[in-house]
mmCIF file of C-alpha atoms and ligand atoms in Angstrom:
data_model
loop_
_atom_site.group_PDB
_atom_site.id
_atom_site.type_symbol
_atom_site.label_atom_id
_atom_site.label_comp_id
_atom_site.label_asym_id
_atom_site.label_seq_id
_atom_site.Cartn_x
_atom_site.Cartn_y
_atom_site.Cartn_z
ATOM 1 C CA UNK A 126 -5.898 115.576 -26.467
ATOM 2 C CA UNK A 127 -6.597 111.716 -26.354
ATOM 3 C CA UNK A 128 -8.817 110.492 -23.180
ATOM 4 C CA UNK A 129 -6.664 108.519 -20.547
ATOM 5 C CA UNK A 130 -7.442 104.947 -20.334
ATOM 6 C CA UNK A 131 -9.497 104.342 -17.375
ATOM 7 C CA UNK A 132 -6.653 101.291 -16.192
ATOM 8 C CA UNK A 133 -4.073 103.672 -16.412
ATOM 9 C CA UNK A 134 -2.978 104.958 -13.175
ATOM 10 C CA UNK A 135 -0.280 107.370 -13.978
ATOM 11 C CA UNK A 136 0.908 108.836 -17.550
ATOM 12 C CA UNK A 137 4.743 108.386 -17.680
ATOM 13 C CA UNK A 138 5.595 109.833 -20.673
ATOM 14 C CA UNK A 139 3.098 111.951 -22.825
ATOM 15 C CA UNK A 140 2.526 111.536 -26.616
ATOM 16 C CA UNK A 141 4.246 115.294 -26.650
ATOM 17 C CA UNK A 142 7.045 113.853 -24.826
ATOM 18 C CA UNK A 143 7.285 111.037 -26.964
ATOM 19 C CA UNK A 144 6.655 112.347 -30.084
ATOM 20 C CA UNK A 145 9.264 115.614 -29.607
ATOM 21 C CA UNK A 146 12.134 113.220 -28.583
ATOM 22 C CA UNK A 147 11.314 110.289 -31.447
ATOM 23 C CA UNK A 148 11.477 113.194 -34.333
ATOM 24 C CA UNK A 149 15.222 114.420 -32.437
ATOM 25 C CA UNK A 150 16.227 111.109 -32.721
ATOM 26 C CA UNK A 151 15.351 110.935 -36.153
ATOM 27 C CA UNK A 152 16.956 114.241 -37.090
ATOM 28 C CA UNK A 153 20.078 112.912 -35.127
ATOM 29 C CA UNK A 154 20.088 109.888 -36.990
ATOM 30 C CA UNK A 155 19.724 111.033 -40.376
ATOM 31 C CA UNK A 156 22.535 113.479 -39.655
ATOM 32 C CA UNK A 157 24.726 110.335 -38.592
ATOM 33 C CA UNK A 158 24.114 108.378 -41.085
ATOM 34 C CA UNK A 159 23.760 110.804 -44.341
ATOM 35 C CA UNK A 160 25.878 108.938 -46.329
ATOM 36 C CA UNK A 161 25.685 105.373 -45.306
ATOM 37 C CA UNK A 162 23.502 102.760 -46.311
ATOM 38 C CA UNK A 163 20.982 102.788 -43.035
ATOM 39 C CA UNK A 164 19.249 99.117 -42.160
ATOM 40 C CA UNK A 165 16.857 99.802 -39.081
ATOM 41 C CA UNK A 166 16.029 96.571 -37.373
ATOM 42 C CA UNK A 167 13.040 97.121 -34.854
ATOM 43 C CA UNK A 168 12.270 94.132 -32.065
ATOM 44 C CA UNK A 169 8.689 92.916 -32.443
ATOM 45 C CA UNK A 170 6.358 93.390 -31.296
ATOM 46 C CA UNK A 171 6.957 95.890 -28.895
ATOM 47 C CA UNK A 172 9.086 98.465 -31.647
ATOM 48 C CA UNK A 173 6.427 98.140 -34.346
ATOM 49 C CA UNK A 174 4.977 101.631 -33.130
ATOM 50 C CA UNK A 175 8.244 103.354 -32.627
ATOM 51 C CA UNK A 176 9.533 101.894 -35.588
ATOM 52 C CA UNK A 177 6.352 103.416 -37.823
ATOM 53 C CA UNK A 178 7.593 106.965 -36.042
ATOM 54 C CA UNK A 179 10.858 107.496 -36.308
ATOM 55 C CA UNK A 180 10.587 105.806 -39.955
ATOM 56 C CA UNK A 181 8.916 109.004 -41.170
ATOM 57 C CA UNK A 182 11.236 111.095 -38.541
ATOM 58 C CA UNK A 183 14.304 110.091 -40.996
ATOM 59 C CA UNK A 184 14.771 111.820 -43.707
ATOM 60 C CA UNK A 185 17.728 109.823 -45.139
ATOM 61 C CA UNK A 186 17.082 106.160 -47.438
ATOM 62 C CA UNK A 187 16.936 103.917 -45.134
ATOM 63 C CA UNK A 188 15.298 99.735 -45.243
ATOM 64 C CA UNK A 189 13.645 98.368 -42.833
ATOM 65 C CA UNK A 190 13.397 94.705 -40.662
ATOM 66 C CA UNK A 191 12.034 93.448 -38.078
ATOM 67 C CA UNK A 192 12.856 90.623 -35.734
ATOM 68 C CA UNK A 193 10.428 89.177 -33.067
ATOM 69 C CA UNK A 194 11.681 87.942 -29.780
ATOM 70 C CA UNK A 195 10.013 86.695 -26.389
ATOM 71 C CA UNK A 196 12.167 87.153 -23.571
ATOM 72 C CA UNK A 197 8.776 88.159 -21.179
ATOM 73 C CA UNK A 198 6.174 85.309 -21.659
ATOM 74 C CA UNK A 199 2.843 87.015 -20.248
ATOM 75 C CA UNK A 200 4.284 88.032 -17.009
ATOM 76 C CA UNK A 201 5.641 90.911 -15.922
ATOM 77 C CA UNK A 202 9.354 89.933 -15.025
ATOM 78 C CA UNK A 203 12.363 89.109 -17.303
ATOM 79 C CA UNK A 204 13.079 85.379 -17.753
ATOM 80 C CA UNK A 205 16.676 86.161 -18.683
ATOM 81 C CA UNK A 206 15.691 83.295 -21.695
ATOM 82 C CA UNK A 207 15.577 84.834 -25.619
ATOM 83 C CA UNK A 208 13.564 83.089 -27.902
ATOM 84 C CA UNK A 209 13.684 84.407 -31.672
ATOM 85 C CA UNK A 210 10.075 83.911 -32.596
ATOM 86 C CA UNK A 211 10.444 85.782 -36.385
ATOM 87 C CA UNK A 212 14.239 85.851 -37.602
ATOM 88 C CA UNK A 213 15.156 88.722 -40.060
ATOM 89 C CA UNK A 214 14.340 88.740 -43.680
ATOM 90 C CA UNK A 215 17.695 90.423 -44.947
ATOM 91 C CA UNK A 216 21.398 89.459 -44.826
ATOM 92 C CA UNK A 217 23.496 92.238 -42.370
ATOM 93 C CA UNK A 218 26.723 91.645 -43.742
ATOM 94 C CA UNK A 219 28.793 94.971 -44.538
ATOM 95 C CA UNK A 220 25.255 96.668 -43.365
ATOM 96 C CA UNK A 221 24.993 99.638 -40.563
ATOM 97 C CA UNK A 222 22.543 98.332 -38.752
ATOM 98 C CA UNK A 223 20.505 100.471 -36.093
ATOM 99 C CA UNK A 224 18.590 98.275 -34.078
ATOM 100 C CA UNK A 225 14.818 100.127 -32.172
ATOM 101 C CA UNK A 226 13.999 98.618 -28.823
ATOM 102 C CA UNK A 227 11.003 100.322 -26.643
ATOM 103 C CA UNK A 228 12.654 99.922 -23.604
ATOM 104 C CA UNK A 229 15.741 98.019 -22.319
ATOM 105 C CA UNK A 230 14.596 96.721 -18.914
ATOM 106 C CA UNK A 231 17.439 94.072 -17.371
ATOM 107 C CA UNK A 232 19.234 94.890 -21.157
ATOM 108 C CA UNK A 233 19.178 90.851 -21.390
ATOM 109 C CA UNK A 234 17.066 90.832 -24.635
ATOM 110 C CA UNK A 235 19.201 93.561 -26.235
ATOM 111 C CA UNK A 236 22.535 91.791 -25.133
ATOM 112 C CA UNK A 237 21.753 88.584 -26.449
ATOM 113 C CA UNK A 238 20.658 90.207 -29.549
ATOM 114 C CA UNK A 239 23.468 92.310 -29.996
ATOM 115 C CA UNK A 240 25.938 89.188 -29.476
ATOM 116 C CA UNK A 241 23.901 87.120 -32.226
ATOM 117 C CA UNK A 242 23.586 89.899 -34.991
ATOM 118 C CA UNK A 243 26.933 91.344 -34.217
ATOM 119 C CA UNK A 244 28.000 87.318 -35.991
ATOM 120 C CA UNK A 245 25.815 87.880 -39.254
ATOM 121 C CA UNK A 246 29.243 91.034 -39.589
ATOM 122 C CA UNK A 247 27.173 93.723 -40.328
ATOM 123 C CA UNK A 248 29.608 96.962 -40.654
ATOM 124 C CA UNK A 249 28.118 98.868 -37.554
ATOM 125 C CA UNK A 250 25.619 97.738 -35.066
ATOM 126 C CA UNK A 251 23.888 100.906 -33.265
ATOM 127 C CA UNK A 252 20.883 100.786 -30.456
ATOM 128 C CA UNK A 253 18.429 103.088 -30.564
ATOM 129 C CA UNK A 254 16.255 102.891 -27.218
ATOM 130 C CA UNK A 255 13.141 105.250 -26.433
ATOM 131 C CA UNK A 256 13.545 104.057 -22.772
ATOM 132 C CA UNK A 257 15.485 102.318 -20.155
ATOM 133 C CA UNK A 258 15.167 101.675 -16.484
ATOM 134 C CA UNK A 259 18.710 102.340 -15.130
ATOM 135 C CA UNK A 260 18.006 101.187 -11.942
ATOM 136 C CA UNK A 261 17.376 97.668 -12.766
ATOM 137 C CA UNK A 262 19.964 97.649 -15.896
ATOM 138 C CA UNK A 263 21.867 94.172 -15.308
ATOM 139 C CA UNK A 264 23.924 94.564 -18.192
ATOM 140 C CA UNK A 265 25.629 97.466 -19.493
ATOM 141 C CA UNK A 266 24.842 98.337 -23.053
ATOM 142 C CA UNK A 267 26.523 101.460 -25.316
ATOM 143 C CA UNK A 268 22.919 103.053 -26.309
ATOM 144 C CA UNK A 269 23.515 105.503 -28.838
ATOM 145 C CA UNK A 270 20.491 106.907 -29.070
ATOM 146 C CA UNK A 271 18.411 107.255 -25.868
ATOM 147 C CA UNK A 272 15.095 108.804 -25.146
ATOM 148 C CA UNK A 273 13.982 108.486 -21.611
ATOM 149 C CA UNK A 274 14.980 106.801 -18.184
ATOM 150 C CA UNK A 275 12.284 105.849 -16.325
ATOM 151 C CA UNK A 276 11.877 105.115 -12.920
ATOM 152 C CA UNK A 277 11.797 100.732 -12.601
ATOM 153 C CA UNK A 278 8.282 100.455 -13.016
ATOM 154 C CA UNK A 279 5.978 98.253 -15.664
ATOM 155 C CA UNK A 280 4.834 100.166 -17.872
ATOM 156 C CA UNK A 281 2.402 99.919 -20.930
ATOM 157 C CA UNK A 282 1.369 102.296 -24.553
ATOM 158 C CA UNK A 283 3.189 103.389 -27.763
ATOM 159 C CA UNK A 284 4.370 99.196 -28.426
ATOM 160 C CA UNK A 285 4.275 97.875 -24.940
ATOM 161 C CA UNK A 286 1.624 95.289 -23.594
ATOM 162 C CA UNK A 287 0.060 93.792 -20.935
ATOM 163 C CA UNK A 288 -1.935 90.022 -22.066
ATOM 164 C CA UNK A 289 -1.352 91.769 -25.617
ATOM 165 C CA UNK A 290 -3.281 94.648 -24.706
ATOM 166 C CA UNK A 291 -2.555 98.359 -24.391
ATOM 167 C CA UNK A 292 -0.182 98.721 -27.660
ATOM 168 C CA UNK A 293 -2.350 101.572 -29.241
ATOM 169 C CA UNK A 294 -2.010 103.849 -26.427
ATOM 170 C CA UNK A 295 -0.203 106.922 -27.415
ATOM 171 C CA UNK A 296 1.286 107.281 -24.322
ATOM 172 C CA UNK A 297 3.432 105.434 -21.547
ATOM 173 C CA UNK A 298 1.976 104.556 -18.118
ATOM 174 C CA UNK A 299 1.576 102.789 -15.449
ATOM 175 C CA UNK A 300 -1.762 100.408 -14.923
ATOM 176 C CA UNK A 301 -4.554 100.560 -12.207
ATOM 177 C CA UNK A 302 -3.334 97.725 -9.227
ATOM 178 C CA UNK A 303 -7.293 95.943 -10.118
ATOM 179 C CA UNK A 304 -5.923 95.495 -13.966
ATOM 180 C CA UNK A 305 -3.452 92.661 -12.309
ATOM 181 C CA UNK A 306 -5.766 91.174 -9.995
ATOM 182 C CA UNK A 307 -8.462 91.101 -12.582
HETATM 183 P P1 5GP B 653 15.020 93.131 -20.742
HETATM 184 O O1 5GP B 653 15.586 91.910 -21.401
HETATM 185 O O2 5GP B 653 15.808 94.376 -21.038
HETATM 186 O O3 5GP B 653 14.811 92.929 -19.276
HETATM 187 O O4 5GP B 653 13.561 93.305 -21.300
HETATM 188 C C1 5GP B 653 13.347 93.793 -22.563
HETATM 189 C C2 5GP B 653 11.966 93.488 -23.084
HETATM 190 O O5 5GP B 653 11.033 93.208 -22.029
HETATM 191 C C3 5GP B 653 11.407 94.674 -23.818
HETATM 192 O O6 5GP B 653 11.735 94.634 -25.183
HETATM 193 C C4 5GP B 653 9.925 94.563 -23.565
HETATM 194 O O7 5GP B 653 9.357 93.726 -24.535
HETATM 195 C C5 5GP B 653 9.847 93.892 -22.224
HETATM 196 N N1 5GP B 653 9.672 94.887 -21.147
HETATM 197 C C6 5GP B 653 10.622 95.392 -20.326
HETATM 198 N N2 5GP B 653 10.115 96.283 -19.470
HETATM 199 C C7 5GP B 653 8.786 96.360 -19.771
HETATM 200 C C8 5GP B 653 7.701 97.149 -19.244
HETATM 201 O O8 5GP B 653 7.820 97.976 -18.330
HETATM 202 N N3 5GP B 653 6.496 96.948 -19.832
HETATM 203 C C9 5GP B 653 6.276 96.066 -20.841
HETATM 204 N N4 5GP B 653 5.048 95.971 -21.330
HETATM 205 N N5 5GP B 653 7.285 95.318 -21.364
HETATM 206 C C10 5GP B 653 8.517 95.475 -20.837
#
């Protein structure tokens, strides 16, 4: 078992957790989309570890993009403002695209992105979410595939920061109150 990080104050969702529900997902998806030609766009940077995992937890072809946004600056709390920092590399027309968020806090990032690839006319435009916090959901968003809700705490681990730190985790938590302060 991996050692907890000594600024973690409470494990949210275990690598078993995570990694049981990303292969489902994957089996889900490659039953969905057997005969289509799958384009899996994951949201940088936050996706780039969910993205490597439910990659190999699809069995089907499939390509693969990324996008980076910046909708959080450093803080904590949603700005409500989108900034594409990377666009995509491919074209989207006539593609199904499945799009891997982390987490869908306010669903502000994910509705702005929906509204500006749904204009590149890609043939279907799916979200794929390990996590959302229902009780602060502004917007609401059709998630097709959904791991976990969790209660509307920050969390960081498996893609998620805080200051750029605490990506490699395995695991989702919550941090130590000193790690803000500090
Ligand atoms: P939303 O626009 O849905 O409020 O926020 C979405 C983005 O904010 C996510 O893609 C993620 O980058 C960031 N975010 C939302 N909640 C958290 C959280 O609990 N921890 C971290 N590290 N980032 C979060």
């Amino acid at each position: 078992m991996t050692e907890l990080n000594p600024d973690i104050e409470q494990v949210i969702l275990t690598e078993d957790d995570i990694q049981s529900k990303v292969a489902l997902m994957g089996k889900q998806i490659s039953e969905d989309y057997r005969d289509a030609d799958l384009l899996l766009v994951g949201v940088l940077k936050g996706a780039f570890v969910m993205m490597a995992d439910i990659a190999r937890a699809i069995s089907i072809p499939a390509e693969f993009d990324f996008m980076a946004v910046s909708s959080y600056g450093s803080s904590t709390r949603t700005s409500g403002i989108v900034r594409i920092l990377k666009d995509l590399d491919l074209d989207l027309h006539d593609r199904n695209v499945l799009i891997i968020e982390d987490i869908v806090d306010s669903g502000l990032t994910l509705s702005y992105l929906l509204k500006n690839l749904k204009g590149r006319k890609p043939r279907s435009l799916e979200i794929c979410a390990l996590m959302t916090k229902p009780e602060v959901q502004e917007v609401t968003l059709d998630i097709r595939y959904h791991g976990f809700a969790i209660p509307p705490t920050f969390v960081v681990g498996y893609g998620l920061d805080y200051h750029q730190r605490y990506r490699n985790l395995p695991y989702v938590g919550t941090l130590k109150p000193h790690v803000y302060e500090d």
